[in-house]
Every structure is written in structure tokens, then in C-alpha cells.
Amino acid sequence: MHNFKHYSTLLVCFLLALFFGQPMLSQNTDGKICRSEEQMELLYQANPSSRAEQRILSRLVNSSEEIQRRDPGASYVIPVVFHVFGTTFNSGTVVNDALIKDALMKTNEDFHGLNAKYSTIAPPFDVIKTPLDVTFRLAQLDPQGNPTSGIMYYPEAGGMGNYDSPVVAQVAWDNSKYMNVYITRDLYNDGDYYNSGVAWLPDTYMTNNNTARVVYNGSYLGTNTDDNFRSILTHEFGHFLDLHHTFRGGICNNNPLDGDEVADTPSHINNSSGTNCQVIYNCLNQQINNENFMDYTDCYKMFTRGQVDRMVNALDNSPARNTLWTASNLAATGLDVELGPRIIASNSFFEERYLNDGVVESVIELMATEANFALAAGEYEEGLHYIANNVPVGMTMKISASNSTRAIVALEGISENHQAINTVSDLEIVFLDPMIEGGVSLLYADTLSNLVVNFSDVYTEACQPTIGYSGYTYISNVTFDGRSNETINNYFSDYTEELSYPVIPGATYPLSVTTNRGDGGDPDNLRIQVWIDWNSNFVFEDSELVASQAYNNRETDGDGDYTYTTDIQIPADVDLGKIAIRVMAHFVMGTDGDTACSYIDSGEVEDYGLNILDESTELTVEFSGNPKAVNFSEPVSFADLSIPDAGDSISSWLWTFEGASTPTSTDQNPKNIFYTEGGEFDVTLEVTTTNGKVGTLTKPDYIKSELRYCETSPDYGSYFSVNNVILEDISHNPGKSNYYDYFDSVTTDLAAGMTYPMTITSELGDGGINDYNRVKVWADWNYDSEFSESELLIDRLVSGEDYDENGNYTFTADILVPYGASVGKRVALRVIGHYEDGFTGPCGSFDSGNAIDYGIDIVSGVSGITALATSSSEEFSFTEPLVFTDRSSSSSAITNWEWTFEGGTPASFAGQNPPEITYDEPGIYSYSLTVTNAEGETGSYTGSV
Ligand SMILES: [Zn+2]
């Protein structure tokens, strides 16, 4: 099954819940928690003054002026527009007008204290529960002043939860007039359909940029989820009105300015998800308000007095909110009167199609509301039923009846002028009496004004496809005319500059594409497709599809590879110059991959270049290297792209690689060239032809090499984190629930050949007591930009019984700087604390926890031998075997290992890797390791478990 990954993740969470009664991510089965705090930080990074604005607004809440001014009876109406991307959501749920209206009504009830659970609030909070008289209403007039439903539908798209999503402002309605709510299934465009919602607090920078918003997963709207979880929409609206999470900052104290900055919500370190609405207390023994909309909880019911004061303050005093509810804005958005009979347009835009050829395929649907159209079927006649003004030259407007309340407006023909500058923004439809039953005088307005026809400029780059998942099938090699490019899976790669293969019109060249099935299952059907942009318009038209090969994973070989080979015939009449090839490999599902710009569920896309040269071209020396920016352990592949004269051929190659560990090569396409020092380096290629011609090309500073470590980060926050690290000069509390880089700021000297104690404290956070977590530590001793397997220093299991009453666990382990470590260099020490969900290596994402890099300056260089061994656990159940690992180091090869295990079976072992050791009875036991090297030097280490 293709999406097995998701089901299996859910299954694991579900099983954890069954076995331990305390699920780690209880809302995971319904939807994940909101990342509002993290997204606010991204705003502050983009616009630092936003932090000051937020602080000033917070401070106003309790100022005497604001308290005096505050009108407890004030009521607010906020015009809202929903932008809905796709209509099908998780488990086949659907989002339509009725669902949105119902969800909005229920959120209004939440704010007004009208939900059924409002009368069942726990005593300490029942007395401070407070309604807010705010009503969120779908706008009735759009920014053009035309009647609207306040709900706009678009094709499926995602990512609006990312702070810098480009989609948001594109479709936004003026943020000073409308609250914009985006409905999508994939909040962060990462193929994860289980994030519930996210929102930003009031901020004028976002409002001015039309990016203020709530983003919400349609799977969790109204009746698409259970009655508790649908209140996450209320939670997000709370953020929009300036409320923080009640557990913000993970602190527990009585300072009203800490945490959520609201005095009457007791602070708490962890959210209340999974506590089943039981009464729970914070570290000060205060009962937590786990029925608050701004917690993550199983029982959403209320806001407090303090929270309502804070929301009123934002509504009154934030320039990003106080324009929304004014009388003039309610008039502008149609919320001050009943509009009566009206014609609503589904949207106000026509869009030129992607082919950029002046054709418009998008339509506008007209909906007669409290009125009827004259026809139930057939076409309306221009001049008789309506008049269209300002239609682009070359096009005609056509209106056809769907039924007596619906009609479709289309623009037919081809616009004569269709550059961006030709965009029309005053298209108008005037309805005439015969079109409306009872005549147009009944209507709120007889004209739809200021409709837009959007045209695009000629493209300068090709579209980027959207790819949901990685790992199922990917392109592992593309070979064109004998020049091959081996690649890993990274969604979309653009090699059009680096790998632009020379070709001559009329000639034929072999192309092979090799894919690897990755994690894909046997029954998966896949497809390899290739387009070539022959007419160089940056559009891969259907007519430019040059290869399409369907296959099944059962056809892959023992390594999971499948290779497809075809001939590419270059048309004799193609224009000279550079054009692009698109290679796509994808899992076949629905209409995925039917065009070169389609969404594909999983797979990979790679673009290459063709350089179409004149047949009479003289010897041209050209080459490329890939990648051009590397760390010390990434290989560079070079490709010769030279073209000999007609009738000649290249017979030898001489490459010179400045700064590389391989200084020269005579291969045509050298691979695995490493640059192990930082710098920018020249590359030179000299070619000699059969006819004795010699050509040379040098590209100065072509390859850039730098010490650069792989990226890593947790997918989720707050479950388990390392919170303190002590190693020589380092004594540090790192950030939690994320990746932090202290390579330059938190460092220590360590000497090669010396052993140091390293003390690490980790905390349980919001994780369940039955979760297994792990702390791992690596150091890049050999300064090659990589954390290799032999550079894993600590691998410590942390389980429930290890924690103290504060949820902390501290352990000390010895680490040994090897004799061969790179003296004089600063290398990275990487510490990762993670929930034990499969293997976590030093790179990539992992389930939850934190990752930290520190700097180690390696000093001195002595020779000798030092023994060191570690155990897989410090405290352990005596029924489980222990694993011991040799971590000794010597300046010459170690030739002998002697282990002893007091109380263990076996009690001794000769060799580097002892078997698992078992113990019959509980107790504290010592173990020892003695090592001998080729020089006859010995070292001993004794530890205990
Ligand atoms: Zn939130």
C-alpha cells in the first residue's frame, strides 16, 4: 500500500495509547497541534519591529487608560472571507458552504458562551469564564463591491501555514477590511495532512502585506471532526485576537507577564492534551484551566476574563484589527444591511491558462440569491439579457444557464494582447431585465463591476512541480549521450545550468533514466516521463512529451532499480541555443503527472539542459561540475561537455583540480573528487582530438568547499529535550524542541588522546512516562564535515523510571578524543535528544526532541593508547541484556582487547565486540576493558552498571 507510512505512524501512536494508557501525541490520531508560537518567531525574524509592536500592545491591556476606556457592553462584528483550496479532505470529508457556515456559527457560540459545555466548567474557572460579544460573519460584498458568498474556492494547494507562503497574499482580500481564513489540507506543504491549524497574532506588518491570517485544515472544520476538536478553529481565532497558548514558554510561575501574559490563567509547562479532562495541577499546586480554548485539551469550553480583556484590547487598539469592525467597514463589506435579491459571483477573476497563449479557461459562476434567472438551460444573449463591457480584444463573453439560480460566465477566443500589462481590471457585466425574473430593479445591484482578467508575461523559467512525499520512487541516474548524473532523492532538482548537454539538430542521442523504488511497495504502478521544451517558451506543452514509460515496482531489479532507455531525436529545424529537458518519475495516482507541472503524490523531477549547437561549430571546450558547493566529504562529479569539429572526435582529457585530494584526472567524466579544505578552487580541462587539435578551458573559483554539517531537526516540539550539557568549558542550557547551532558561540578546547566526562540532562517535557527516548552524541573528530558511525560517542536509552520528580534525567558518560583527531581544527559536537521512533542518525528529521551543535577546538597531539568502553544503559532491568561498546583510541593500531564483566554472563571476553551480557540478579557491577596496541602499549578502563 502506497501511503503505508502514514497508516503505520498512526498505528504506532494508537498502540502506544492502548498499551500505556498515556499516548505521546494523543491528538495525532485526530490532528496535530498548532504551531502559532513558532510561526510568530518567523515573523519576528522577517520583521524585528513586530516584536516591539506585540510587546506594546500587550502592555496596553492593563494600562489605566485602557481599563477606563473599556466598554464591557461593546459588541464587534468581523467580516470574514474563507479561501478554500481543494474540497476533499482527510477520510473523504468535504468542505462546502454549508459546512463552513456551521463551523463559523459554532465558533461564534464558543466566543459568546453559548456552547452546551459552558455550564459544566470546573469551579475555580466557572467564576471567571467570560463571553466576548464578537461575531465573525461571512462578508456579503467583496473588495470590488460585488455581492459575494464570502467563500472562495481554488484548486488544491498547500503551504499557507508557512510564514512566507507566496499563495497567501496572491488571493488575500484587503486585510484591513476582511479577516482572511485559508482552508487547506497540507498546512506546511510537506505532505503531512494532520496539522490542524495555525494563526498569527495582530501585526501591522502582516496586515499591510496582506498576510494576516488563520490557516486551518478542512478535515477539522465543524462536523468533519468531533465536537471538541472542531473548537481548534475557535483556538486559532483566539490567536488572531491576540491570545497566546496558556502553556506558552513552558514555564510555571506566578508572574502574570510570563507565559500567556494573562493573569487569571495559571501557567503550566505542558499542554493538557491526553489528560482526559481530569483535574490537573501545575508546579505551584494550582489547578490548571484545562478547559480553556487556548490550551490543547480534550475539553474546550471557555475563555477567561483576562483573555477577553486582552482580545478587546487588540480589537480596540491594534491597528491590525481595529479597522475591521468599524461601521464604515461593515457597510463596505455588506454587513450593515440585508442585501436582498442579488447576483453573487463565485470569484472576481479570470485567469489566462498556464500555456500563456491568450486563452482563458477559468470561468466565473453566477448564483442568483433570493432571485431567479430567466432561463433554466441554454445560452443568454448579449444585448438582450446582458451587456459585457471592457472584454479583452479577441475574446467574447458567453453566459450559459446551468439552472434557474446558476449560470456560467466564460471568455471565449484568444486575447490579442496577453502580456501582464494587458490585464483587464474593469470588466463589467450589466444584467438587463429579461435575464432576471421580475426584472433587475429587484436586485441589490444590476452590475458586477471591476472583474479582472489576469494575463501573464512570457515566462523566464519553467514551472516547479509540487511533490507530496519523498522516498517512494526517485530518479537515481540520468544518462544522456553517455554522460551520466547519479542523484539522490530531493524532490525537484534543476540542472539546466550545470548539465546542459551539447546536441546538433537532426541527430539522435540515447537517453536512459534509472529510478529506484525506495520504500515503494510491490504493487505500486509508476511512470517515467520526459518533456523537451523545443520552442523554448519555458512551458512543457503536452506536444513536447517525448517519452512516457509505465512500469511496476515488480519490474525493478534486486537493488530496486528500473532503467528505461530511449532515443531522443533532435528536430532538424529546432532553434539554436539552450533549452530544458524535464524528467519526471512518479507514483501513478489520479491525474498526477498528467502535465509537466502537475502535483505528484510521490516521486521526483529533474530538469536538464540541451545546448543546441550549429553543426559547423569548431572545437568547443565545455564542462560542468556537480555540486559546485560542497562540504569536505561530498564528492563532486565532473562532466565533459566539449564538442569537436564535424568528423573529428575527442581522444583524451586532462583535468586539473586545484585544492582537491585528487589533483588530476584523465577520465572523460571524473567522479568522486573531494575537497577536504575550505576555499574556492579553479578547475581546468584540456582536451585533445584525434586530428590533433587541443583546447583548454579554466573556470576560476569554480568549486567552493566549506566545513558544513548536515541539517537535522525534530518534526514535533515539546516532548523530550536535552536541557543541559556539561563538557569541560561548556556548561550550557540549550534551546528545546528544535535545532540550535552554537558551533561558533559555545565551545571548549579538548586534547587528542584525553578522556573527558560529559554530563547531560534531559527532560520528559510533554512526553508520556512510558515513552522511550534516546540521547546521542557525535563529534567530527577527523574534520571531514560528517558525523560517521565511528564518531558516535554516546547512545543512551532514557526510559520512564530514569526521571526524577521534576521530569529530569541526568547522566555522565566519558568521551575520548581519539589520538588521530584533527589537532588545530574546530569540529562540531552534535547532541540529539529524541523520541525513539526508529533509527535517528545525525542527519535529517526525527520524531521529536532537540538537536544541538557545539564547537570543539582540538588541541595538542600526543601518542599512546587510552581504553574506553560504554554500556547501552546505566540502570537496567537485570532481565535485559546489556550492550558494551569499545570506544578506545590509540596512535597505532589496537591489536588486543580483554573484557571482564563482574556478575555477567559471559564473565569475560577477548575481542573488540563482546556479545550481549546478561545478569542474573540486580546489583551494581563493574566491568573492565584492557587494550594493547602494535607498539605494545596498554590502556585500561573500568566502569560500572
Ligand atoms: Zn495554537
PDB file of N, CA and C in Angstrom, residues 79 86 134 233-234 299 389 441 565 588 737 745 843 929:
ATOM      1  N   PRO A  79     -15.939  41.053   9.496  1.00  0.00           N
ATOM      2  CA  PRO A  79     -16.165  40.440   8.175  1.00  0.00           C
ATOM      3  C   PRO A  79     -15.081  39.400   7.883  1.00  0.00           C
ATOM      4  N   GLY A  86      -9.035  23.238  -2.623  1.00  0.00           N
ATOM      5  CA  GLY A  86      -9.460  21.834  -2.724  1.00  0.00           C
ATOM      6  C   GLY A  86     -10.725  21.655  -1.905  1.00  0.00           C
ATOM      7  N   VAL A 134     -18.312  38.999  20.140  1.00  0.00           N
ATOM      8  CA  VAL A 134     -17.746  39.202  18.806  1.00  0.00           C
ATOM      9  C   VAL A 134     -18.407  38.189  17.882  1.00  0.00           C
ATOM     10  N   LEU A 233     -10.714  25.624  15.717  1.00  0.00           N
ATOM     11  CA  LEU A 233     -10.957  26.841  14.915  1.00  0.00           C
ATOM     12  C   LEU A 233     -11.119  28.039  15.854  1.00  0.00           C
ATOM     13  N   THR A 234     -11.848  27.850  16.948  1.00  0.00           N
ATOM     14  CA  THR A 234     -12.006  28.904  17.951  1.00  0.00           C
ATOM     15  C   THR A 234     -10.632  29.275  18.536  1.00  0.00           C
ATOM     16  N   CYS A 299     -11.198  19.040  26.255  1.00  0.00           N
ATOM     17  CA  CYS A 299     -12.477  19.613  26.703  1.00  0.00           C
ATOM     18  C   CYS A 299     -12.470  21.131  26.563  1.00  0.00           C
ATOM     19  N   ASN A 389     -18.913  44.777 -20.768  1.00  0.00           N
ATOM     20  CA  ASN A 389     -18.049  45.919 -21.097  1.00  0.00           C
ATOM     21  C   ASN A 389     -16.588  45.578 -20.796  1.00  0.00           C
ATOM     22  N   SER A 441     -34.660  45.552 -11.412  1.00  0.00           N
ATOM     23  CA  SER A 441     -34.881  46.542 -10.352  1.00  0.00           C
ATOM     24  C   SER A 441     -35.012  45.871  -8.987  1.00  0.00           C
ATOM     25  N   THR A 565      15.360   3.182 -21.389  1.00  0.00           N
ATOM     26  CA  THR A 565      16.250   3.805 -22.371  1.00  0.00           C
ATOM     27  C   THR A 565      15.467   4.118 -23.634  1.00  0.00           C
ATOM     28  N   VAL A 588       1.835   6.484  -9.793  1.00  0.00           N
ATOM     29  CA  VAL A 588       0.668   6.832 -10.615  1.00  0.00           C
ATOM     30  C   VAL A 588      -0.588   6.845  -9.753  1.00  0.00           C
ATOM     31  N   SER A 737      13.244  21.543  21.700  1.00  0.00           N
ATOM     32  CA  SER A 737      12.206  21.256  20.688  1.00  0.00           C
ATOM     33  C   SER A 737      12.549  21.762  19.303  1.00  0.00           C
ATOM     34  N   SER A 745      29.493  29.875  19.089  1.00  0.00           N
ATOM     35  CA  SER A 745      29.302  30.643  20.314  1.00  0.00           C
ATOM     36  C   SER A 745      29.561  29.847  21.593  1.00  0.00           C
ATOM     37  N   CYS A 843      21.770  13.090  10.843  1.00  0.00           N
ATOM     38  CA  CYS A 843      21.237  13.985   9.809  1.00  0.00           C
ATOM     39  C   CYS A 843      19.744  13.754   9.606  1.00  0.00           C
ATOM     40  N   LEU A 929      37.922  -3.045  30.557  1.00  0.00           N
ATOM     41  CA  LEU A 929      38.472  -3.306  29.221  1.00  0.00           C
ATOM     42  C   LEU A 929      39.952  -2.954  29.241  1.00  0.00           C
TER      43      LEU A 929
END
